[in-house]
Amino acid sequence: MIRKLGFFVGIFLCGFFFSQKKEELQKQNIELKKQIASINTNLAKTQKESKLSVAYLNEVNKKIQLREKVYTNTQKEKRLIEDDIYLRQLEINRQNKELAVLRKNYAEVLVKAYKNKGVQNKVTFILSSKNLGEALRRVQYLKDYSDYQNKKATEISDAAVKLLQNVTLKQKSVNDKVTILSNQQKDLVTIEAERKLKENLLQEFKKNEVQLTAELKQKQGQSKKLEGQIRSIIAEEIKIAKAKEEANKKAEAEKMRLAKIAAEKEKARIDAENKARMDALALEKRKADEEAKRLKDISDRKAAEEAERAKIALLADSKKTEDAKKAADAEKAESRRAEAAKDAAIAAANAKAAAEKATTARVAEANLVKKNEDAKKAAETKTMTNFGVTSAIGNSFVANRGKMGMPVYGTITHRFGRQPHPVFKNIVEENNGIKIAVNRGTVAKCIAPGTVSRVVVSGDGTKMVMVKHGDYFTVYANLANTMVSANQQVAAGTAIGGVGEDFDGTFTLDFQIWNGGTPVDPLGWIN
């Protein structure tokens, strides 16, 4: 029973993971085929322009790699299907054996039932019981036996249905395998044809090696000349920037000096305007303090008198039984004490009011001082602004590293730094940026806000645009035309110019980023 249960679990898990893995491979193949379709579209566009180009060869290489991945995934899918067929067959064999046993057992049950058929036999079986209890048990036995027959019949029916389902699923897997084998044959034919196309392209390169090498060296010479121009322009820009910086520093220092003088004058004026009010408040505060002290002294004196009179009244009260006169004196003393207490309460209230008035005067004085300081700060800020003294705005180019968009979208044919030529391995290229092959009519766009430093026409008629971003420069070279001019302010996404045709017939943008006089890899900056 445990082995049987384990087998069921194994079949279920294998089926689950098979389905999951198969779907994953199919999704990968769909995505790969989309990429292949995109490459085919690009190749169709560039086929009329020039087949003999590095960009075209790169696209063919990429397509072959993608088709090989599709073939590898198909192989994996085929192995999964073969495993599924094998497991299904094992399950079918097991179910056949189980069905045979069920049918055999059911046949035996039917034979016994046939031998004991008829209502009379069942009645005789029940009536031959020794007592009522046994008769009831025999009735229950006959009912259970009938249910058992029905149950076995249902088990056979269910087993037959499951067997049929597995046979159907196995046949589906067999059909899928046939389809995959057919597709694999087509993929192999296509891969072989594309490999031949690649070989033909390489042969064409080799056949035209002398001419292409000469053109490539000529292009490298132009690139060196362009690099010299870029370095010269950047050096001049840095020199101009330093001179401007020095002049700005001097001008800023002078502005600061004049602003401080003006601010001090404004502060003095505000102090003079507020001096009279400050003096009046101080005098009022002093008078309030003196009045509070005087009233407090009176209150204290009245309180002392009231205490003394209370003492006398207490003495008189203790002796009023001695004679009536003394009682009358005590009554008068009590009256004087009550009057003194009233005077003391009035004096205390006056003292409290005077203290509150003094506190109000101190708060008013503090508020005036704060208002005076705020007015002086506002005057200083306004004066600094009027004299043009402001804080410097930081460069956002570095802050946006890795977030800036591509100048154009296409195929990167040449990467930054020293790279061997993809066809002529004896030639090493030194690239100060990247080269991006695009479709005819593509327009290069600025990757970040800045100022157009120069628009330069190269010896071969193509144009170059340099954009300054603080200490950094972006270079857009091999342009057929330009859409900006020197000293123009540009934003991210501003059209710079149309991409021009390269010597091999492809349309390629030479894009570079310079940090001062040092070129950096653009792929570390653009997204």
Short mmCIF file of C-alpha atoms in Angstrom, two decimals:
data_model
loop_
_atom_site.label_atom_id
_atom_site.label_comp_id
_atom_site.label_asym_id
_atom_site.label_seq_id
_atom_site.Cartn_x
_atom_site.Cartn_y
_atom_site.Cartn_z
CA MET A 1 0.00 0.00 0.00
CA ILE A 2 2.85 2.40 0.93
CA ARG A 3 4.72 1.61 -2.30
CA LYS A 4 1.54 2.17 -4.28
CA LEU A 5 0.92 5.52 -2.57
CA GLY A 6 4.55 6.55 -3.15
CA PHE A 7 4.20 5.69 -6.84
CA PHE A 8 1.06 7.83 -7.12
CA VAL A 9 2.82 10.77 -5.42
CA GLY A 10 5.85 10.36 -7.68
CA ILE A 11 3.68 10.39 -10.81
CA PHE A 12 1.81 13.49 -9.60
CA LEU A 13 4.98 15.44 -8.73
CA CYS A 14 6.69 14.49 -12.01
CA GLY A 15 3.60 15.62 -13.93
CA PHE A 16 3.46 18.91 -12.00
CA PHE A 17 7.15 19.78 -12.50
CA PHE A 18 7.02 18.60 -16.12
CA SER A 19 4.12 20.98 -16.84
CA GLN A 20 5.84 23.88 -15.01
CA LYS A 21 9.22 23.37 -16.72
CA LYS A 22 7.63 22.87 -20.12
CA GLU A 23 5.67 26.13 -19.84
CA GLU A 24 8.83 27.98 -18.77
CA LEU A 25 10.77 26.67 -21.80
CA GLN A 26 7.89 27.55 -24.13
CA LYS A 27 7.77 31.12 -22.73
CA GLN A 28 11.54 31.46 -23.24
CA ASN A 29 11.23 30.26 -26.83
CA ILE A 30 8.39 32.72 -27.54
CA GLU A 31 10.56 35.59 -26.24
CA LEU A 32 13.60 34.39 -28.23
CA LYS A 33 11.53 34.14 -31.42
CA LYS A 34 10.29 37.72 -30.87
CA GLN A 35 13.93 38.87 -30.69
CA ILE A 36 14.73 36.89 -33.86
CA ALA A 37 11.77 38.52 -35.64
CA SER A 38 13.03 41.96 -34.56
CA ILE A 39 16.52 41.18 -35.89
CA ASN A 40 15.03 39.94 -39.18
CA THR A 41 13.17 43.25 -39.50
CA ASN A 42 16.40 45.20 -38.92
CA LEU A 43 18.30 43.03 -41.39
CA ALA A 44 15.60 43.51 -44.01
CA LYS A 45 15.92 47.29 -43.59
CA THR A 46 19.73 47.30 -43.86
CA GLN A 47 19.95 44.61 -46.56
CA LYS A 48 19.41 47.11 -49.36
CA GLU A 49 21.91 49.55 -47.87
CA SER A 50 24.91 47.36 -47.17
CA LYS A 51 25.37 43.67 -46.38
CA LEU A 52 29.11 44.00 -45.98
CA SER A 53 29.20 45.75 -42.61
CA VAL A 54 30.14 44.91 -39.03
CA ALA A 55 26.62 45.82 -37.89
CA TYR A 56 25.07 43.36 -40.37
CA LEU A 57 27.52 40.63 -39.31
CA ASN A 58 26.77 41.28 -35.62
CA GLU A 59 23.03 40.98 -36.26
CA VAL A 60 23.55 37.67 -38.10
CA ASN A 61 25.75 36.36 -35.25
CA LYS A 62 23.16 37.39 -32.68
CA LYS A 63 20.38 35.71 -34.65
CA ILE A 64 22.37 32.45 -34.89
CA GLN A 65 22.96 32.53 -31.11
CA LEU A 66 19.26 33.07 -30.45
CA ARG A 67 18.27 30.22 -32.80
CA GLU A 68 20.76 27.92 -31.05
CA LYS A 69 19.15 28.83 -27.71
CA VAL A 70 15.73 28.00 -29.18
CA TYR A 71 17.09 24.65 -30.40
CA THR A 72 18.62 23.91 -26.96
CA ASN A 73 15.32 24.73 -25.24
CA THR A 74 13.49 22.50 -27.73
CA GLN A 75 15.90 19.66 -26.91
CA LYS A 76 15.14 20.10 -23.21
CA GLU A 77 11.42 20.16 -23.94
CA LYS A 78 11.76 16.97 -26.01
CA ARG A 79 13.55 15.21 -23.13
CA LEU A 80 10.80 16.32 -20.76
CA ILE A 81 8.16 14.93 -23.13
CA GLU A 82 10.06 11.62 -23.46
CA ASP A 83 10.21 11.38 -19.66
CA ASP A 84 6.49 12.11 -19.51
CA ILE A 85 5.76 9.39 -22.12
CA TYR A 86 7.84 6.89 -20.14
CA LEU A 87 6.09 7.71 -16.85
CA ARG A 88 2.68 7.65 -18.52
CA GLN A 89 3.44 4.19 -19.93
CA LEU A 90 4.44 2.95 -16.47
CA GLU A 91 1.18 4.29 -15.09
CA ILE A 92 -0.79 2.71 -17.95
CA ASN A 93 0.89 -0.68 -17.27
CA ARG A 94 0.08 -0.40 -13.58
CA GLN A 95 -3.52 0.61 -14.29
CA ASN A 96 -3.92 -2.29 -16.75
CA LYS A 97 -2.77 -4.75 -14.08
CA GLU A 98 -5.04 -3.16 -11.48
CA LEU A 99 -8.00 -3.23 -13.89
CA ALA A 100 -7.38 -6.89 -14.69
CA VAL A 101 -7.38 -7.77 -10.97
CA LEU A 102 -10.57 -5.77 -10.39
CA ARG A 103 -12.30 -7.47 -13.31
CA LYS A 104 -11.20 -10.92 -12.13
CA ASN A 105 -12.48 -10.27 -8.58
CA TYR A 106 -15.70 -8.86 -9.91
CA ALA A 107 -16.19 -11.91 -12.14
CA GLU A 108 -15.88 -14.17 -9.11
CA VAL A 109 -18.43 -12.05 -7.27
CA LEU A 110 -20.80 -12.28 -10.22
CA VAL A 111 -20.36 -16.10 -10.40
CA LYS A 112 -21.26 -16.44 -6.71
CA ALA A 113 -24.19 -14.10 -7.15
CA TYR A 114 -25.40 -16.15 -10.14
CA LYS A 115 -25.27 -19.37 -8.13
CA ASN A 116 -27.36 -17.77 -5.38
CA LYS A 117 -29.66 -15.83 -7.63
CA GLY A 118 -33.35 -15.53 -7.15
CA VAL A 119 -35.57 -14.02 -4.49
CA GLN A 120 -36.51 -17.47 -3.18
CA ASN A 121 -32.91 -18.31 -2.25
CA LYS A 122 -32.54 -14.99 -0.42
CA VAL A 123 -35.84 -15.52 1.42
CA THR A 124 -34.84 -19.07 2.33
CA PHE A 125 -31.47 -17.74 3.54
CA ILE A 126 -33.21 -15.25 5.83
CA LEU A 127 -35.99 -17.61 7.05
CA SER A 128 -33.50 -20.33 7.96
CA SER A 129 -32.15 -18.07 10.72
CA LYS A 130 -32.36 -19.43 14.30
CA ASN A 131 -33.71 -16.19 15.73
CA LEU A 132 -34.76 -12.65 14.85
CA GLY A 133 -31.33 -11.18 15.55
CA GLU A 134 -29.63 -13.56 13.14
CA ALA A 135 -32.33 -12.84 10.54
CA LEU A 136 -31.63 -9.11 10.79
CA ARG A 137 -27.89 -9.69 10.44
CA ARG A 138 -28.50 -11.81 7.34
CA VAL A 139 -30.65 -9.04 5.83
CA GLN A 140 -27.83 -6.53 6.50
CA TYR A 141 -25.32 -8.99 5.02
CA LEU A 142 -27.32 -9.26 1.80
CA LYS A 143 -27.56 -5.46 1.59
CA ASP A 144 -23.78 -5.04 2.22
CA TYR A 145 -23.04 -7.72 -0.36
CA SER A 146 -25.15 -5.90 -2.95
CA ASP A 147 -23.39 -2.57 -2.11
CA TYR A 148 -20.03 -4.35 -2.45
CA GLN A 149 -20.96 -5.51 -5.94
CA ASN A 150 -21.94 -1.98 -6.94
CA LYS A 151 -18.75 -0.56 -5.44
CA LYS A 152 -16.57 -3.00 -7.39
CA ALA A 153 -18.42 -2.16 -10.57
CA THR A 154 -17.81 1.57 -9.94
CA GLU A 155 -14.09 0.94 -9.22
CA ILE A 156 -13.74 -0.90 -12.52
CA SER A 157 -15.51 1.93 -14.35
CA ASP A 158 -13.32 4.63 -12.69
CA ALA A 159 -10.14 2.67 -13.36
CA ALA A 160 -11.12 2.30 -17.01
CA VAL A 161 -11.74 6.07 -17.29
CA LYS A 162 -8.37 6.91 -15.68
CA LEU A 163 -6.64 4.43 -17.96
CA LEU A 164 -8.27 6.03 -20.99
CA GLN A 165 -7.21 9.50 -19.77
CA ASN A 166 -3.59 8.40 -19.39
CA VAL A 167 -3.63 6.77 -22.81
CA THR A 168 -4.99 10.05 -24.27
CA LEU A 169 -2.34 12.13 -22.46
CA LYS A 170 0.40 9.78 -23.60
CA GLN A 171 -0.80 10.04 -27.19
CA LYS A 172 -0.81 13.86 -26.86
CA SER A 173 2.79 13.76 -25.61
CA VAL A 174 3.71 11.48 -28.53
CA ASN A 175 2.11 13.96 -30.95
CA ASP A 176 3.95 16.84 -29.22
CA LYS A 177 7.21 14.97 -29.63
CA VAL A 178 6.54 14.46 -33.34
CA THR A 179 5.81 18.20 -33.69
CA ILE A 180 8.98 19.13 -31.79
CA LEU A 181 11.11 16.79 -33.92
CA SER A 182 9.66 18.38 -37.03
CA ASN A 183 10.38 21.89 -35.69
CA GLN A 184 13.89 20.86 -34.71
CA GLN A 185 14.59 19.70 -38.24
CA LYS A 186 13.37 23.07 -39.55
CA ASP A 187 15.49 24.91 -36.92
CA LEU A 188 18.58 22.92 -37.90
CA VAL A 189 18.03 23.76 -41.57
CA THR A 190 17.57 27.46 -40.71
CA ILE A 191 20.65 27.52 -38.44
CA GLU A 192 22.73 25.86 -41.12
CA ALA A 193 21.51 28.38 -43.72
CA GLU A 194 22.36 31.29 -41.41
CA ARG A 195 25.79 29.83 -40.67
CA LYS A 196 26.39 29.65 -44.42
CA LEU A 197 25.27 33.28 -44.68
CA LYS A 198 27.76 34.17 -41.96
CA GLU A 199 30.51 32.24 -43.76
CA ASN A 200 29.67 34.02 -47.01
CA LEU A 201 29.83 37.37 -45.22
CA LEU A 202 33.22 36.49 -43.75
CA GLN A 203 34.40 35.38 -47.20
CA GLU A 204 33.24 38.69 -48.62
CA PHE A 205 35.16 40.49 -45.87
CA LYS A 206 38.27 38.45 -46.64
CA LYS A 207 37.85 39.03 -50.37
CA ASN A 208 37.68 42.79 -49.78
CA GLU A 209 40.18 42.77 -46.91
CA VAL A 210 42.65 45.12 -48.58
CA GLN A 211 40.02 47.70 -49.46
CA LEU A 212 38.19 47.41 -46.13
CA THR A 213 41.44 47.56 -44.15
CA ALA A 214 42.47 50.70 -46.02
CA GLU A 215 39.06 52.29 -45.41
CA LEU A 216 39.20 51.23 -41.76
CA LYS A 217 42.66 52.75 -41.28
CA GLN A 218 41.46 55.91 -43.01
CA LYS A 219 38.52 55.98 -40.59
CA GLN A 220 40.89 55.43 -37.66
CA GLY A 221 42.98 58.36 -38.88
CA GLN A 222 39.86 60.51 -39.02
CA SER A 223 38.96 59.33 -35.51
CA LYS A 224 42.41 60.35 -34.24
CA LYS A 225 42.03 63.73 -35.89
CA LEU A 226 38.56 64.03 -34.32
CA GLU A 227 40.03 63.10 -30.93
CA GLY A 228 42.66 65.82 -31.34
CA GLN A 229 39.94 68.35 -32.14
CA ILE A 230 37.92 67.22 -29.13
CA ARG A 231 40.90 67.47 -26.79
CA SER A 232 41.77 70.91 -28.17
CA ILE A 233 38.19 72.15 -27.76
CA ILE A 234 37.93 70.75 -24.24
CA ALA A 235 41.29 72.29 -23.26
CA GLU A 236 40.10 75.64 -24.58
CA GLU A 237 36.76 75.26 -22.79
CA ILE A 238 38.56 74.41 -19.53
CA LYS A 239 40.84 77.44 -19.96
CA ILE A 240 37.83 79.70 -20.60
CA ALA A 241 35.97 78.15 -17.67
CA LYS A 242 38.94 78.76 -15.34
CA ALA A 243 39.26 82.38 -16.46
CA LYS A 244 35.52 82.85 -15.96
CA GLU A 245 35.75 81.19 -12.58
CA GLU A 246 38.54 83.55 -11.45
CA ALA A 247 36.64 86.57 -12.75
CA ASN A 248 33.49 85.32 -11.08
CA LYS A 249 35.33 84.81 -7.80
CA LYS A 250 36.63 88.39 -7.87
CA ALA A 251 33.25 89.78 -8.87
CA GLU A 252 31.57 87.69 -6.19
CA ALA A 253 34.03 88.89 -3.54
CA GLU A 254 33.41 92.53 -4.53
CA LYS A 255 29.65 91.94 -4.52
CA MET A 256 29.94 90.38 -1.10
CA ARG A 257 31.94 93.33 0.25
CA LEU A 258 29.47 95.92 -1.09
CA ALA A 259 26.51 93.81 0.06
CA LYS A 260 27.90 93.58 3.59
CA ILE A 261 28.39 97.37 3.74
CA ALA A 262 24.85 97.97 2.51
CA ALA A 263 23.49 95.34 4.92
CA GLU A 264 25.25 96.96 7.88
CA LYS A 265 23.79 100.37 6.89
CA GLU A 266 20.31 98.85 6.66
CA LYS A 267 20.74 97.20 10.06
CA ALA A 268 21.86 100.52 11.56
CA ARG A 269 18.82 102.25 10.07
CA ILE A 270 16.49 99.61 11.55
CA ASP A 271 18.23 99.92 14.95
CA ALA A 272 17.83 103.73 14.85
CA GLU A 273 14.12 103.45 13.93
CA ASN A 274 13.45 101.04 16.77
CA LYS A 275 15.66 102.77 19.41
CA ALA A 276 12.94 105.22 20.55
CA ARG A 277 10.41 102.40 20.89
CA MET A 278 12.95 100.27 22.76
CA ASP A 279 13.73 103.15 25.14
CA ALA A 280 9.98 103.81 25.75
CA LEU A 281 9.40 100.14 26.48
CA ALA A 282 12.37 100.03 28.82
CA LEU A 283 11.10 103.13 30.69
CA GLU A 284 7.60 101.64 30.91
CA LYS A 285 9.06 98.37 32.18
CA ARG A 286 11.14 100.22 34.83
CA LYS A 287 8.14 102.24 36.03
CA ALA A 288 6.01 99.09 36.16
CA ASP A 289 8.67 97.34 38.23
CA GLU A 290 8.93 100.34 40.64
CA GLU A 291 5.14 100.56 40.98
CA ALA A 292 4.93 96.84 41.63
CA LYS A 293 7.60 97.13 44.33
CA ARG A 294 5.85 100.13 45.99
CA LEU A 295 2.49 98.41 46.02
CA LYS A 296 4.06 95.24 47.37
CA ASP A 297 5.62 97.20 50.23
CA ILE A 298 2.22 98.77 51.04
CA SER A 299 0.60 95.34 50.86
CA ASP A 300 3.20 93.91 53.21
CA ARG A 301 2.78 96.83 55.66
CA LYS A 302 -1.02 96.56 55.62
CA ALA A 303 -0.76 92.84 56.21
CA ALA A 304 1.52 93.45 59.24
CA GLU A 305 -0.90 96.06 60.65
CA GLU A 306 -3.83 93.67 60.13
CA ALA A 307 -1.93 90.95 61.99
CA GLU A 308 -1.16 93.34 64.91
CA ARG A 309 -4.78 94.46 65.15
CA ALA A 310 -5.97 90.90 65.01
CA LYS A 311 -3.70 90.14 67.93
CA ILE A 312 -5.14 93.06 69.94
CA ALA A 313 -8.69 91.99 69.07
CA LEU A 314 -7.91 88.49 70.26
CA LEU A 315 -6.64 89.80 73.59
CA ALA A 316 -9.67 92.06 73.98
CA ASP A 317 -12.00 89.20 73.17
CA SER A 318 -10.48 87.01 75.87
CA LYS A 319 -11.15 89.63 78.50
CA LYS A 320 -14.61 90.86 77.43
CA THR A 321 -16.29 88.96 80.28
CA GLU A 322 -14.41 91.16 82.76
CA ASP A 323 -16.20 94.35 81.85
CA ALA A 324 -18.43 95.76 79.19
CA LYS A 325 -16.11 98.58 78.36
CA LYS A 326 -13.40 96.25 77.40
CA ALA A 327 -15.97 94.35 75.32
CA ALA A 328 -16.81 97.55 73.46
CA ASP A 329 -13.12 98.17 72.91
CA ALA A 330 -12.80 94.63 71.58
CA GLU A 331 -15.66 95.27 69.16
CA LYS A 332 -13.96 98.42 67.92
CA ALA A 333 -10.69 96.52 67.59
CA GLU A 334 -12.47 93.85 65.58
CA SER A 335 -13.91 96.52 63.28
CA ARG A 336 -10.47 98.06 62.79
CA ARG A 337 -9.01 94.58 62.06
CA ALA A 338 -11.66 93.90 59.40
CA GLU A 339 -10.95 97.27 57.79
CA ALA A 340 -7.20 96.57 57.86
CA ALA A 341 -7.81 93.14 56.26
CA LYS A 342 -9.82 94.79 53.49
CA ASP A 343 -7.04 97.33 52.87
CA ALA A 344 -4.49 94.51 52.77
CA ALA A 345 -6.56 92.59 50.16
CA ILE A 346 -6.86 95.71 47.99
CA ALA A 347 -3.10 96.33 48.29
CA ALA A 348 -2.38 92.67 47.31
CA ALA A 349 -4.67 92.96 44.24
CA ASN A 350 -2.91 96.17 43.20
CA ALA A 351 0.47 94.51 43.62
CA LYS A 352 -0.65 91.54 41.46
CA ALA A 353 -1.95 93.86 38.72
CA ALA A 354 1.33 95.81 38.77
CA ALA A 355 3.34 92.55 38.49
CA GLU A 356 1.23 91.44 35.49
CA LYS A 357 1.75 94.84 33.86
CA ALA A 358 5.52 94.49 34.34
CA THR A 359 5.42 90.99 32.77
CA THR A 360 3.46 92.32 29.77
CA ALA A 361 6.07 95.07 29.34
CA ARG A 362 8.89 92.49 29.35
CA VAL A 363 7.10 90.31 26.71
CA ALA A 364 6.51 93.36 24.50
CA GLU A 365 10.20 94.25 24.80
CA ALA A 366 11.27 90.67 23.83
CA ASN A 367 8.87 90.67 20.83
CA LEU A 368 10.24 93.97 19.63
CA VAL A 369 13.82 92.67 19.89
CA LYS A 370 12.91 89.53 17.84
CA LYS A 371 11.04 91.60 15.25
CA ASN A 372 14.07 93.90 15.01
CA GLU A 373 16.43 90.92 14.41
CA ASP A 374 14.09 89.41 11.80
CA ALA A 375 13.88 92.72 9.99
CA LYS A 376 17.69 92.99 9.95
CA LYS A 377 18.07 89.43 8.56
CA ALA A 378 15.46 90.07 5.86
CA ALA A 379 17.20 93.32 4.94
CA GLU A 380 20.56 91.52 4.72
CA THR A 381 19.13 88.76 2.46
CA LYS A 382 17.44 91.32 0.22
CA THR A 383 20.63 93.37 -0.02
CA MET A 384 22.70 90.26 -0.94
CA THR A 385 20.18 89.35 -3.64
CA ASN A 386 20.17 92.92 -5.01
CA PHE A 387 23.96 92.76 -5.29
CA GLY A 388 23.79 89.38 -7.12
CA VAL A 389 25.31 87.30 -4.32
CA THR A 390 23.63 83.83 -4.63
CA SER A 391 24.53 80.20 -3.86
CA ALA A 392 25.89 78.05 -6.73
CA ILE A 393 23.61 75.43 -8.34
CA GLY A 394 25.07 71.89 -8.36
CA ASN A 395 25.64 69.96 -11.57
CA SER A 396 22.96 67.31 -12.14
CA PHE A 397 24.99 65.34 -14.73
CA VAL A 398 26.89 63.27 -12.14
CA ALA A 399 23.75 62.84 -10.01
CA ASN A 400 21.96 61.24 -13.02
CA ARG A 401 24.70 58.72 -13.75
CA GLY A 402 23.17 55.47 -14.99
CA LYS A 403 19.72 57.07 -15.39
CA MET A 404 20.20 59.00 -18.67
CA GLY A 405 18.63 57.66 -21.86
CA MET A 406 20.44 56.50 -25.01
CA PRO A 407 21.21 59.15 -27.64
CA VAL A 408 19.83 56.67 -30.23
CA TYR A 409 18.49 53.13 -30.05
CA GLY A 410 20.16 50.51 -32.24
CA THR A 411 22.97 47.93 -32.23
CA ILE A 412 26.23 48.72 -30.43
CA THR A 413 28.91 47.66 -32.94
CA HIS A 414 32.00 49.07 -31.21
CA ARG A 415 32.58 49.35 -27.46
CA PHE A 416 34.75 51.64 -25.35
CA GLY A 417 38.52 51.13 -25.03
CA ARG A 418 40.94 48.84 -26.90
CA GLN A 419 38.92 46.25 -28.83
CA PRO A 420 39.96 43.73 -31.51
CA HIS A 421 38.14 44.18 -34.83
CA PRO A 422 35.28 41.61 -35.06
CA VAL A 423 36.56 40.36 -38.44
CA PHE A 424 40.17 41.42 -38.89
CA LYS A 425 41.75 40.15 -35.66
CA ASN A 426 45.14 41.70 -36.50
CA ILE A 427 43.59 45.18 -36.20
CA VAL A 428 43.04 46.65 -32.73
CA GLU A 429 40.69 49.63 -32.43
CA GLU A 430 41.02 52.34 -29.78
CA ASN A 431 37.55 53.72 -29.10
CA ASN A 432 36.93 56.80 -26.95
CA GLY A 433 33.22 55.99 -26.89
CA ILE A 434 30.73 53.61 -28.45
CA LYS A 435 29.35 53.27 -31.98
CA ILE A 436 25.66 52.55 -32.46
CA ALA A 437 24.30 51.30 -35.80
CA VAL A 438 20.79 52.62 -36.54
CA ASN A 439 18.27 52.83 -39.36
CA ARG A 440 18.44 55.53 -42.02
CA GLY A 441 16.80 58.76 -40.85
CA THR A 442 17.45 58.25 -37.12
CA VAL A 443 17.95 61.48 -35.15
CA ALA A 444 20.44 61.66 -32.23
CA LYS A 445 19.14 63.29 -29.05
CA CYS A 446 20.92 65.01 -26.17
CA ILE A 447 21.12 62.82 -23.05
CA ALA A 448 21.18 65.63 -20.43
CA PRO A 449 20.65 69.42 -20.04
CA GLY A 450 23.65 71.52 -21.07
CA THR A 451 25.07 74.12 -23.45
CA VAL A 452 26.22 73.42 -27.01
CA SER A 453 29.95 74.10 -26.93
CA ARG A 454 30.87 73.61 -30.60
CA VAL A 455 29.49 72.38 -33.91
CA VAL A 456 32.42 71.10 -36.01
CA VAL A 457 32.50 69.95 -39.63
CA SER A 458 34.92 67.02 -40.15
CA GLY A 459 37.15 66.45 -43.18
CA ASP A 460 34.80 63.80 -44.63
CA GLY A 461 31.83 66.18 -44.54
CA THR A 462 30.19 64.71 -41.43
CA LYS A 463 29.48 66.93 -38.45
CA MET A 464 30.18 66.72 -34.72
CA VAL A 465 28.33 68.42 -31.85
CA MET A 466 29.83 68.88 -28.37
CA VAL A 467 27.57 69.68 -25.42
CA LYS A 468 28.97 70.97 -22.12
CA HIS A 469 27.47 69.72 -18.83
CA GLY A 470 29.56 71.45 -16.15
CA ASP A 471 32.87 69.55 -16.00
CA TYR A 472 31.57 66.89 -18.44
CA PHE A 473 31.15 66.89 -22.22
CA THR A 474 29.05 64.68 -24.51
CA VAL A 475 30.12 64.20 -28.14
CA TYR A 476 27.76 63.28 -31.01
CA ALA A 477 29.88 62.53 -34.11
CA ASN A 478 29.27 61.20 -37.66
CA LEU A 479 26.16 63.35 -38.10
CA ALA A 480 24.75 64.03 -41.59
CA ASN A 481 23.19 67.30 -40.38
CA THR A 482 22.79 69.30 -37.17
CA MET A 483 19.74 70.83 -35.50
CA VAL A 484 21.48 72.97 -32.86
CA SER A 485 23.99 75.83 -32.84
CA ALA A 486 26.89 76.92 -30.63
CA ASN A 487 26.01 78.40 -27.20
CA GLN A 488 22.45 77.07 -27.46
CA GLN A 489 20.88 75.81 -24.23
CA VAL A 490 19.59 72.24 -24.69
CA ALA A 491 17.52 69.88 -22.55
CA ALA A 492 17.52 66.11 -22.26
CA GLY A 493 15.85 64.80 -25.41
CA THR A 494 16.68 67.84 -27.59
CA ALA A 495 17.29 66.76 -31.21
CA ILE A 496 21.00 67.16 -32.03
CA GLY A 497 21.14 65.97 -35.65
CA GLY A 498 20.52 63.15 -38.12
CA VAL A 499 22.91 60.17 -37.99
CA GLY A 500 25.20 59.95 -41.02
CA GLU A 501 26.39 57.07 -43.20
CA ASP A 502 29.65 55.31 -42.34
CA PHE A 503 32.27 54.06 -44.82
CA ASP A 504 30.72 50.55 -44.84
CA GLY A 505 27.27 51.83 -45.81
CA THR A 506 25.68 51.60 -42.35
CA PHE A 507 24.31 54.57 -40.43
CA THR A 508 26.37 54.82 -37.25
CA LEU A 509 26.51 57.34 -34.40
CA ASP A 510 29.88 57.83 -32.66
CA PHE A 511 28.90 58.77 -29.09
CA GLN A 512 31.43 59.80 -26.42
CA ILE A 513 31.46 61.18 -22.85
CA TRP A 514 34.46 63.12 -21.52
CA ASN A 515 35.25 64.04 -17.93
CA GLY A 516 37.41 67.09 -18.56
CA GLY A 517 40.21 65.83 -20.82
CA THR A 518 39.59 62.12 -20.10
CA PRO A 519 37.14 59.93 -22.07
CA VAL A 520 34.90 57.59 -20.00
CA ASP A 521 32.81 54.56 -20.95
CA PRO A 522 29.34 55.85 -21.96
CA LEU A 523 27.71 52.53 -21.00
CA GLY A 524 28.46 53.37 -17.35
CA TRP A 525 26.40 56.56 -17.66
CA ILE A 526 23.43 55.82 -19.91
CA ASN A 527 20.59 53.45 -19.16
#
